[in-house]
mmCIF file of C-alpha atoms and ligand atoms in Angstrom:
data_model
loop_
_atom_site.group_PDB
_atom_site.id
_atom_site.type_symbol
_atom_site.label_atom_id
_atom_site.label_comp_id
_atom_site.label_asym_id
_atom_site.label_seq_id
_atom_site.Cartn_x
_atom_site.Cartn_y
_atom_site.Cartn_z
ATOM 1 C CA MET X 171 12.885 270.642 68.652
ATOM 2 C CA SER X 172 12.355 271.796 72.187
ATOM 3 C CA LEU X 173 14.595 273.597 74.594
ATOM 4 C CA LEU X 174 17.097 271.418 76.399
ATOM 5 C CA GLN X 175 16.747 273.541 79.512
ATOM 6 C CA PRO X 176 14.120 276.293 79.475
ATOM 7 C CA GLU X 177 15.998 278.408 81.994
ATOM 8 C CA LEU X 178 19.737 278.860 81.951
ATOM 9 C CA TYR X 179 21.627 281.064 84.393
ATOM 10 C CA SER X 180 25.125 282.472 84.638
ATOM 11 C CA ALA X 181 27.580 280.990 87.142
ATOM 12 C CA SER X 182 27.450 282.756 90.508
ATOM 13 C CA CYS X 183 31.118 283.851 90.225
ATOM 14 C CA ILE X 184 30.271 286.030 87.191
ATOM 15 C CA LYS X 185 29.988 289.764 87.890
ATOM 16 C CA ARG X 186 28.665 291.904 85.080
ATOM 17 C CA PHE X 187 29.763 295.507 84.700
ATOM 18 C CA GLU X 188 26.678 297.664 85.383
ATOM 19 C CA LYS X 189 26.024 298.442 81.687
ATOM 20 C CA PRO X 190 27.502 297.671 78.249
ATOM 21 C CA VAL X 191 31.049 299.063 77.864
ATOM 22 C CA LEU X 192 30.564 300.120 74.224
ATOM 23 C CA THR X 193 27.430 301.021 72.267
ATOM 24 C CA LYS X 194 26.588 302.962 69.111
ATOM 25 C CA ASP X 195 26.389 306.161 71.168
ATOM 26 C CA ASP X 196 30.175 306.001 71.716
ATOM 27 C CA ILE X 197 31.042 305.824 68.014
ATOM 28 C CA PRO X 198 32.113 308.935 66.034
ATOM 29 C CA TYR X 199 30.931 307.586 62.644
ATOM 30 C CA ASP X 200 27.936 305.782 61.165
ATOM 31 C CA ALA X 201 27.179 303.020 63.670
ATOM 32 C CA SER X 202 24.279 300.888 64.774
ATOM 33 C CA LEU X 203 25.159 297.478 66.244
ATOM 34 C CA ILE X 204 28.482 297.404 68.156
ATOM 35 C CA PHE X 205 29.371 293.863 69.202
ATOM 36 C CA ASN X 206 31.566 290.733 69.046
ATOM 37 C CA ALA X 207 34.834 292.549 69.781
ATOM 38 C CA GLY X 208 38.329 291.181 70.247
ATOM 39 C CA VAL X 209 40.216 292.645 73.205
ATOM 40 C CA ALA X 210 43.827 292.301 74.386
ATOM 41 C CA LYS X 211 46.369 294.068 76.564
ATOM 42 C CA TYR X 212 49.079 295.447 74.308
ATOM 43 C CA SER X 213 51.824 298.044 74.847
ATOM 44 C CA GLY X 214 50.583 298.924 78.323
ATOM 45 C CA LYS X 215 46.946 299.529 77.388
ATOM 46 C CA TYR X 216 43.801 297.661 76.465
ATOM 47 C CA VAL X 217 43.006 297.485 72.753
ATOM 48 C CA MET X 218 39.626 296.570 71.281
ATOM 49 C CA VAL X 219 38.685 295.858 67.665
ATOM 50 C CA PHE X 220 34.902 295.745 67.407
ATOM 51 C CA ARG X 221 32.283 294.900 64.783
ATOM 52 C CA ASN X 222 29.862 297.585 63.666
ATOM 53 C CA ASP X 223 26.889 296.547 61.545
ATOM 54 C CA TYR X 224 25.170 299.720 60.375
ATOM 55 C CA GLY X 225 22.593 300.956 57.884
ATOM 56 C CA PRO X 226 19.129 299.658 58.712
ATOM 57 C CA THR X 227 16.955 300.365 61.752
ATOM 58 C CA GLU X 228 14.482 297.933 63.270
ATOM 59 C CA GLU X 229 11.837 299.603 61.065
ATOM 60 C CA THR X 230 13.791 299.467 57.785
ATOM 61 C CA TYR X 231 15.388 296.018 58.295
ATOM 62 C CA PRO X 232 15.593 293.761 56.241
ATOM 63 C CA ALA X 233 14.709 295.952 53.226
ATOM 64 C CA VAL X 234 17.818 298.031 53.961
ATOM 65 C CA LYS X 235 20.923 295.854 54.039
ATOM 66 C CA PHE X 236 23.656 296.019 56.679
ATOM 67 C CA ARG X 237 27.137 297.341 55.975
ATOM 68 C CA THR X 238 29.926 296.160 58.276
ATOM 69 C CA SER X 239 32.918 298.077 59.560
ATOM 70 C CA LEU X 240 35.597 297.235 62.130
ATOM 71 C CA GLY X 241 36.382 299.938 64.659
ATOM 72 C CA LEU X 242 39.260 300.452 67.073
ATOM 73 C CA ALA X 243 39.128 301.552 70.714
ATOM 74 C CA GLU X 244 41.671 301.952 73.516
ATOM 75 C CA SER X 245 41.398 302.014 77.267
ATOM 76 C CA THR X 246 43.618 302.378 80.303
ATOM 77 C CA ASP X 247 41.352 300.353 82.624
ATOM 78 C CA GLY X 248 39.578 297.925 80.286
ATOM 79 C CA ILE X 249 36.239 299.538 81.166
ATOM 80 C CA HIS X 250 36.175 303.064 79.709
ATOM 81 C CA TRP X 251 37.004 303.225 76.012
ATOM 82 C CA THR X 252 38.112 305.909 73.580
ATOM 83 C CA VAL X 253 37.138 305.124 70.011
ATOM 84 C CA SER X 254 39.453 306.048 67.113
ATOM 85 C CA GLU X 255 38.043 308.496 64.566
ATOM 86 C CA LYS X 256 38.632 306.077 61.684
ATOM 87 C CA THR X 257 37.541 302.505 61.078
ATOM 88 C CA ILE X 258 40.165 299.908 60.190
ATOM 89 C CA PHE X 259 37.861 298.289 57.625
ATOM 90 C CA ASP X 260 34.548 299.240 56.036
ATOM 91 C CA ASN X 261 32.821 297.284 53.296
ATOM 92 C CA LYS X 262 30.886 300.316 51.987
ATOM 93 C CA SER X 263 33.202 300.723 48.983
ATOM 94 C CA LEU X 264 33.053 297.061 47.967
ATOM 95 C CA LEU X 265 31.148 296.233 44.779
ATOM 96 C CA PRO X 266 28.529 293.476 44.456
ATOM 97 C CA THR X 267 30.976 291.699 42.135
ATOM 98 C CA ASP X 268 33.915 291.728 44.584
ATOM 99 C CA GLU X 269 35.002 288.356 45.995
ATOM 100 C CA LEU X 270 35.553 289.799 49.482
ATOM 101 C CA LYS X 271 32.298 290.828 51.145
ATOM 102 C CA ARG X 272 33.365 291.725 54.694
ATOM 103 C CA PHE X 273 35.430 290.879 57.784
ATOM 104 C CA TYR X 274 33.726 290.448 61.160
ATOM 105 C CA ASP X 275 33.910 288.947 64.679
ATOM 106 C CA PRO X 276 37.598 289.897 65.201
ATOM 107 C CA ARG X 277 39.775 288.362 67.902
ATOM 108 C CA ILE X 278 43.117 289.882 68.975
ATOM 109 C CA ILE X 279 46.049 287.650 69.897
ATOM 110 C CA VAL X 280 49.556 288.763 70.820
ATOM 111 C CA ILE X 281 52.242 286.135 70.144
ATOM 112 C CA ASP X 282 55.873 286.917 71.030
ATOM 113 C CA GLY X 283 54.931 290.593 71.312
ATOM 114 C CA LYS X 284 53.410 290.705 67.805
ATOM 115 C CA PRO X 285 49.695 291.470 67.369
ATOM 116 C CA TYR X 286 47.434 289.337 65.156
ATOM 117 C CA LEU X 287 43.773 289.425 64.261
ATOM 118 C CA CYS X 288 41.653 286.374 63.543
ATOM 119 C CA MET X 289 38.435 287.201 61.700
ATOM 120 C CA ALA X 290 35.575 285.688 59.798
ATOM 121 C CA MET X 291 35.749 286.705 56.144
ATOM 122 C CA ASP X 292 32.586 286.490 54.044
ATOM 123 C CA THR X 293 33.335 285.939 50.376
ATOM 124 C CA ALA X 294 31.277 285.331 47.260
ATOM 125 C CA HIS X 295 32.218 281.647 47.640
ATOM 126 C CA GLY X 296 31.681 281.023 51.343
ATOM 127 C CA VAL X 297 32.866 282.007 54.814
ATOM 128 C CA ARG X 298 36.604 281.775 55.469
ATOM 129 C CA GLY X 299 38.462 281.949 58.766
ATOM 130 C CA CYS X 300 41.457 284.219 58.364
ATOM 131 C CA ILE X 301 44.541 285.289 60.261
ATOM 132 C CA ALA X 302 46.085 288.724 59.786
ATOM 133 C CA GLU X 303 49.188 290.498 61.048
ATOM 134 C CA ALA X 304 48.069 293.763 62.606
ATOM 135 C CA ALA X 305 50.008 297.031 62.493
ATOM 136 C CA GLU X 306 51.545 298.100 65.838
ATOM 137 C CA ASP X 307 48.796 300.710 66.231
ATOM 138 C CA PHE X 308 46.116 298.312 64.853
ATOM 139 C CA SER X 309 45.200 300.856 62.180
ATOM 140 C CA SER X 310 45.591 298.269 59.406
ATOM 141 C CA PHE X 311 46.094 294.541 58.880
ATOM 142 C CA ASN X 312 47.532 292.143 56.355
ATOM 143 C CA ILE X 313 45.946 288.700 55.783
ATOM 144 C CA ILE X 314 48.545 285.925 55.968
ATOM 145 C CA SER X 315 46.281 282.864 55.935
ATOM 146 C CA ALA X 316 42.664 282.081 55.050
ATOM 147 C CA SER X 317 40.922 278.710 55.310
ATOM 148 C CA VAL X 318 38.813 277.123 52.622
ATOM 149 C CA PRO X 319 35.062 277.676 53.212
ATOM 150 C CA ASP X 320 33.189 277.261 55.443
ATOM 151 C CA ASN X 321 35.020 278.030 58.640
ATOM 152 C CA ARG X 322 34.923 280.791 61.228
ATOM 153 C CA ASN X 323 35.416 281.676 64.892
ATOM 154 C CA MET X 324 39.113 281.051 64.532
ATOM 155 C CA VAL X 325 41.275 281.903 67.571
ATOM 156 C CA LEU X 326 45.014 281.499 68.042
ATOM 157 C CA PHE X 327 46.668 280.353 71.254
ATOM 158 C CA PRO X 328 48.974 283.109 72.573
ATOM 159 C CA GLU X 329 52.115 280.960 72.310
ATOM 160 C CA LYS X 330 53.504 278.007 70.361
ATOM 161 C CA ILE X 331 52.843 274.578 71.858
ATOM 162 C CA ASN X 332 55.400 271.836 71.157
ATOM 163 C CA GLY X 333 57.033 274.152 68.616
ATOM 164 C CA LYS X 334 53.870 274.845 66.620
ATOM 165 C CA TYR X 335 51.270 277.574 66.425
ATOM 166 C CA VAL X 336 47.827 276.327 67.436
ATOM 167 C CA ARG X 337 44.348 277.560 66.614
ATOM 168 C CA LEU X 338 40.794 276.654 67.538
ATOM 169 C CA GLU X 339 38.227 276.862 64.771
ATOM 170 C CA ARG X 340 34.697 275.951 63.778
ATOM 171 C CA PRO X 341 34.129 274.404 60.362
ATOM 172 C CA PHE X 342 30.548 274.073 59.033
ATOM 173 C CA PRO X 343 30.087 270.510 57.753
ATOM 174 C CA VAL X 344 26.623 271.000 56.226
ATOM 175 C CA TYR X 345 26.161 267.702 54.450
ATOM 176 C CA SER X 346 27.619 265.134 56.795
ATOM 177 C CA ARG X 347 25.590 265.786 59.926
ATOM 178 C CA GLY X 348 22.029 266.046 58.608
ATOM 179 C CA ARG X 349 21.363 269.549 59.903
ATOM 180 C CA ASP X 350 23.231 272.446 61.520
ATOM 181 C CA ARG X 351 25.459 270.691 64.025
ATOM 182 C CA PHE X 352 28.843 272.308 64.207
ATOM 183 C CA ASP X 353 31.710 271.487 66.537
ATOM 184 C CA LEU X 354 34.960 272.928 67.837
ATOM 185 C CA TRP X 355 38.241 271.845 66.206
ATOM 186 C CA LEU X 356 41.967 272.488 66.572
ATOM 187 C CA SER X 357 44.776 272.697 64.002
ATOM 188 C CA ASN X 358 48.547 273.256 64.149
ATOM 189 C CA SER X 359 50.941 275.227 61.986
ATOM 190 C CA PRO X 360 54.713 275.666 61.706
ATOM 191 C CA ASP X 361 54.387 279.243 60.411
ATOM 192 C CA LEU X 362 50.784 280.567 60.879
ATOM 193 C CA VAL X 363 50.206 280.074 57.135
ATOM 194 C CA PHE X 364 49.978 276.304 56.567
ATOM 195 C CA TRP X 365 47.543 274.514 58.858
ATOM 196 C CA GLY X 366 46.959 270.805 59.458
ATOM 197 C CA GLU X 367 46.965 267.930 61.969
ATOM 198 C CA SER X 368 43.333 268.913 62.634
ATOM 199 C CA GLU X 369 41.524 267.268 65.533
ATOM 200 C CA LEU X 370 38.068 267.446 67.054
ATOM 201 C CA VAL X 371 38.178 269.107 70.489
ATOM 202 C CA LEU X 372 34.533 269.325 71.549
ATOM 203 C CA GLY X 373 31.320 268.139 69.871
ATOM 204 C CA VAL X 374 27.863 269.720 70.302
ATOM 205 C CA GLU X 375 26.772 266.534 72.030
ATOM 206 C CA ASP X 376 29.412 267.117 74.740
ATOM 207 C CA VAL X 377 27.740 270.359 75.874
ATOM 208 C CA PRO X 378 24.535 269.643 77.823
ATOM 209 C CA TYR X 379 23.029 273.082 77.150
ATOM 210 C CA ALA X 380 23.635 273.095 73.366
ATOM 211 C CA ASN X 381 21.582 271.341 70.714
ATOM 212 C CA ASP X 382 22.633 273.251 67.604
ATOM 213 C CA LYS X 383 26.295 274.287 67.429
ATOM 214 C CA ILE X 384 29.294 275.381 69.448
ATOM 215 C CA GLY X 385 32.353 277.409 68.530
ATOM 216 C CA PRO X 386 35.523 279.021 69.859
ATOM 217 C CA ALA X 387 35.166 282.350 71.643
ATOM 218 C CA ALA X 388 38.217 284.192 73.039
ATOM 219 C CA PRO X 389 41.871 283.162 72.702
ATOM 220 C CA PRO X 390 42.659 280.691 75.528
ATOM 221 C CA VAL X 391 44.396 281.937 78.681
ATOM 222 C CA LYS X 392 47.311 279.970 80.158
ATOM 223 C CA THR X 393 47.063 278.872 83.804
ATOM 224 C CA GLU X 394 49.052 276.332 85.809
ATOM 225 C CA LYS X 395 46.164 273.884 85.513
ATOM 226 C CA GLY X 396 45.618 274.161 81.764
ATOM 227 C CA TRP X 397 44.399 276.476 79.018
ATOM 228 C CA LEU X 398 41.305 278.238 80.319
ATOM 229 C CA THR X 399 39.094 278.350 77.243
ATOM 230 C CA LEU X 400 35.767 280.016 76.555
ATOM 231 C CA PHE X 401 33.408 278.814 73.850
ATOM 232 C CA HIS X 402 29.928 279.735 72.687
ATOM 233 C CA ALA X 403 27.127 277.181 72.755
ATOM 234 C CA VAL X 404 23.831 277.487 70.901
ATOM 235 C CA ASP X 405 20.456 275.952 71.540
ATOM 236 C CA ILE X 406 17.554 276.374 69.182
ATOM 237 C CA ASP X 407 13.892 276.184 70.063
ATOM 238 C CA GLU X 408 11.406 276.171 67.197
ATOM 239 C CA ALA X 409 8.714 277.331 69.619
ATOM 240 C CA ARG X 410 10.492 280.606 70.386
ATOM 241 C CA GLY X 411 8.604 283.559 69.040
ATOM 242 C CA LYS X 412 9.970 286.833 67.709
ATOM 243 C CA ASN X 413 13.205 287.361 69.504
ATOM 244 C CA GLY X 414 14.692 290.608 68.153
ATOM 245 C CA TRP X 415 14.459 292.486 64.858
ATOM 246 C CA GLU X 416 14.189 289.218 62.946
ATOM 247 C CA LYS X 417 10.833 287.490 62.911
ATOM 248 C CA THR X 418 12.422 284.075 62.858
ATOM 249 C CA TRP X 419 15.301 284.276 65.360
ATOM 250 C CA LYS X 420 14.947 281.181 67.554
ATOM 251 C CA LYS X 421 18.461 280.629 68.875
ATOM 252 C CA ARG X 422 20.073 281.311 72.229
ATOM 253 C CA TYR X 423 23.843 281.737 72.628
ATOM 254 C CA CYS X 424 25.533 281.111 75.988
ATOM 255 C CA ALA X 425 29.196 281.268 76.945
ATOM 256 C CA GLY X 426 30.740 278.020 78.167
ATOM 257 C CA ILE X 427 34.070 277.343 79.837
ATOM 258 C CA MET X 428 36.501 274.438 79.654
ATOM 259 C CA LEU X 429 40.096 273.577 80.444
ATOM 260 C CA LEU X 430 42.419 272.218 77.758
ATOM 261 C CA ASP X 431 45.599 270.268 78.457
ATOM 262 C CA LEU X 432 48.681 272.506 78.470
ATOM 263 C CA ASN X 433 50.794 270.262 76.234
ATOM 264 C CA GLU X 434 48.039 268.522 74.300
ATOM 265 C CA PRO X 435 45.431 271.269 73.823
ATOM 266 C CA SER X 436 43.034 269.103 71.793
ATOM 267 C CA LYS X 437 42.359 267.259 75.071
ATOM 268 C CA VAL X 438 39.538 268.650 77.237
ATOM 269 C CA ILE X 439 40.531 268.045 80.863
ATOM 270 C CA GLY X 440 37.553 269.808 82.426
ATOM 271 C CA MET X 441 34.336 271.576 81.465
ATOM 272 C CA SER X 442 31.479 273.190 83.325
ATOM 273 C CA LYS X 443 28.269 271.293 82.609
ATOM 274 C CA LEU X 444 26.310 274.534 82.910
ATOM 275 C CA PRO X 445 26.796 277.835 81.081
ATOM 276 C CA LEU X 446 29.330 280.355 82.360
ATOM 277 C CA ILE X 447 27.261 283.284 81.062
ATOM 278 C CA ALA X 448 23.629 282.911 79.992
ATOM 279 C CA PRO X 449 21.490 285.806 78.665
ATOM 280 C CA GLU X 450 19.865 287.465 81.659
ATOM 281 C CA THR X 451 19.896 291.268 81.614
ATOM 282 C CA TYR X 452 17.515 293.539 79.702
ATOM 283 C CA TYR X 453 20.089 294.226 76.963
ATOM 284 C CA GLU X 454 20.783 290.485 76.649
ATOM 285 C CA THR X 455 17.193 289.259 76.530
ATOM 286 C CA GLU X 456 14.737 292.023 75.703
ATOM 287 C CA SER X 457 16.294 294.488 73.322
ATOM 288 C CA GLY X 458 18.516 294.436 70.277
ATOM 289 C CA PHE X 459 18.892 292.842 66.894
ATOM 290 C CA ARG X 460 19.101 289.151 67.817
ATOM 291 C CA GLN X 461 18.157 288.712 71.430
ATOM 292 C CA GLN X 462 19.485 285.981 73.741
ATOM 293 C CA VAL X 463 23.012 286.132 72.309
ATOM 294 C CA ILE X 464 26.165 286.110 74.461
ATOM 295 C CA PHE X 465 29.185 286.001 72.146
ATOM 296 C CA PRO X 466 32.581 286.340 73.885
ATOM 297 C CA GLY X 467 35.654 287.374 71.893
ATOM 298 C CA GLY X 468 38.160 288.507 74.540
ATOM 299 C CA MET X 469 39.445 287.161 77.863
ATOM 300 C CA ILE X 470 42.220 288.805 79.896
ATOM 301 C CA LEU X 471 43.836 287.401 83.046
ATOM 302 C CA GLU X 472 44.948 290.266 85.303
ATOM 303 C CA PRO X 473 47.919 289.940 87.697
ATOM 304 C CA ASP X 474 45.563 289.829 90.722
ATOM 305 C CA GLY X 475 43.645 286.854 89.330
ATOM 306 C CA GLU X 476 40.677 288.795 87.974
ATOM 307 C CA VAL X 477 39.584 287.573 84.540
ATOM 308 C CA LYS X 478 37.916 290.095 82.251
ATOM 309 C CA ILE X 479 35.525 288.544 79.741
ATOM 310 C CA TYR X 480 34.321 290.724 76.853
ATOM 311 C CA TYR X 481 31.227 289.654 74.972
ATOM 312 C CA GLY X 482 28.778 290.929 72.406
ATOM 313 C CA ALA X 483 25.185 290.950 73.710
ATOM 314 C CA SER X 484 22.190 290.502 71.410
ATOM 315 C CA ASP X 485 24.425 291.360 68.415
ATOM 316 C CA THR X 486 23.908 294.968 69.530
ATOM 317 C CA VAL X 487 26.244 296.084 72.352
ATOM 318 C CA GLU X 488 29.640 295.106 73.800
ATOM 319 C CA CYS X 489 29.749 294.036 77.453
ATOM 320 C CA LEU X 490 32.187 293.073 80.202
ATOM 321 C CA ALA X 491 31.900 290.460 82.944
ATOM 322 C CA THR X 492 34.570 289.480 85.460
ATOM 323 C CA ALA X 493 35.323 286.453 87.615
ATOM 324 C CA HIS X 494 38.294 285.227 89.635
ATOM 325 C CA VAL X 495 40.515 282.773 87.799
ATOM 326 C CA ASP X 496 40.312 280.259 90.678
ATOM 327 C CA ASP X 497 36.514 280.238 90.469
ATOM 328 C CA LEU X 498 36.653 279.672 86.710
ATOM 329 C CA LEU X 499 39.110 276.809 87.151
ATOM 330 C CA ALA X 500 36.898 275.307 89.854
ATOM 331 C CA LEU X 501 33.886 275.430 87.498
ATOM 332 C CA CYS X 502 35.833 273.392 84.944
ATOM 333 C CA THR X 503 36.745 270.688 87.385
ATOM 334 C CA GLU X 504 33.810 270.496 89.815
ATOM 335 C CA SER X 505 30.213 269.613 89.097
ATOM 336 C CA ARG X 506 27.694 272.363 89.792
ATOM 337 C CA LYS X 507 23.951 272.192 90.403
HETATM 338 C C1 BMA R 884 26.797 283.673 64.490
HETATM 339 C C2 BMA R 884 27.738 284.756 63.995
HETATM 340 C C3 BMA R 884 27.924 285.816 65.048
HETATM 341 C C4 BMA R 884 26.619 286.260 65.657
HETATM 342 C C5 BMA R 884 25.775 285.062 66.021
HETATM 343 C C6 BMA R 884 24.400 285.443 66.530
HETATM 344 O O1 BMA R 884 26.503 282.737 63.515
HETATM 345 O O2 BMA R 884 27.210 285.340 62.831
HETATM 346 O O3 BMA R 884 28.531 286.920 64.428
HETATM 347 O O4 BMA R 884 26.863 286.992 66.823
HETATM 348 O O5 BMA R 884 25.614 284.238 64.900
HETATM 349 O O6 BMA R 884 23.697 286.162 65.556
#
């Protein structure tokens, strides 16, 4: 399979912060790859829960296996972060026989003033998307709902719609589609525990720069025009050579943006036909564990219209890009060359 578009670029309204906002050098415990964080504004400050895969180095991987922990950081400006001394989860004490293997790729959502985490949960019997109530200080969490396998990249909307909680999610239907070809879905719930009324929102074939899979990214942000919604979109090129620590990594992850209907959020009312953020900088394309990966997990709309987008780059560092909300809305509704 060949590349759909050999060169992809970020939208011109995207401004990257000059360097990653969190890396292993900021972490006060065993850390290696710091990425795919969830970020929200909560109790007057910015809160981040980030993924830390640690253990091997480029030289010892894959003989040495990764451990995964989830770390916590706080910030007053959303740019400079102070990392808590303790992790909120670490799979180092789990046994090979345990059903739970790890949590990863957290997203933070605040609904009616209450904080929740959505995470991927690897188990001995498949990947489950789970929802957890988080403690006020995010130091712990309690799982209240977990899907059947395989599902991940679950994100909640920040409020009920038509009286129900709503989530975006990405099941992995491995048999029915011939090969990896995974799409973005939506489900409803009366109580955050029981989920149903599932509907397809966006298929891989709807995204011109994806040929492999797509999935939810950050929790959607409400605007007058609709739910501003990020997603990730993956293209695979068998001709790509070594692209990171792994000899066989051939995928590229971009961030996409779309607008969902305010009252009927399974309806896409606009989508940029080109990526919002494509891998471009050194730390996105030329260094790290799996290069060419942009994986957003947090989006915050500031009172002045600035939108902060937090994304993991190359499964190695956590980054920040900003854009004005009006420019993002325009991308969803206008065509762009
Ligand atoms: C996906 C997830 C993400 C990761 C991405 C790129 O399938 O595992 O956690 O960032 O692959 O490796």
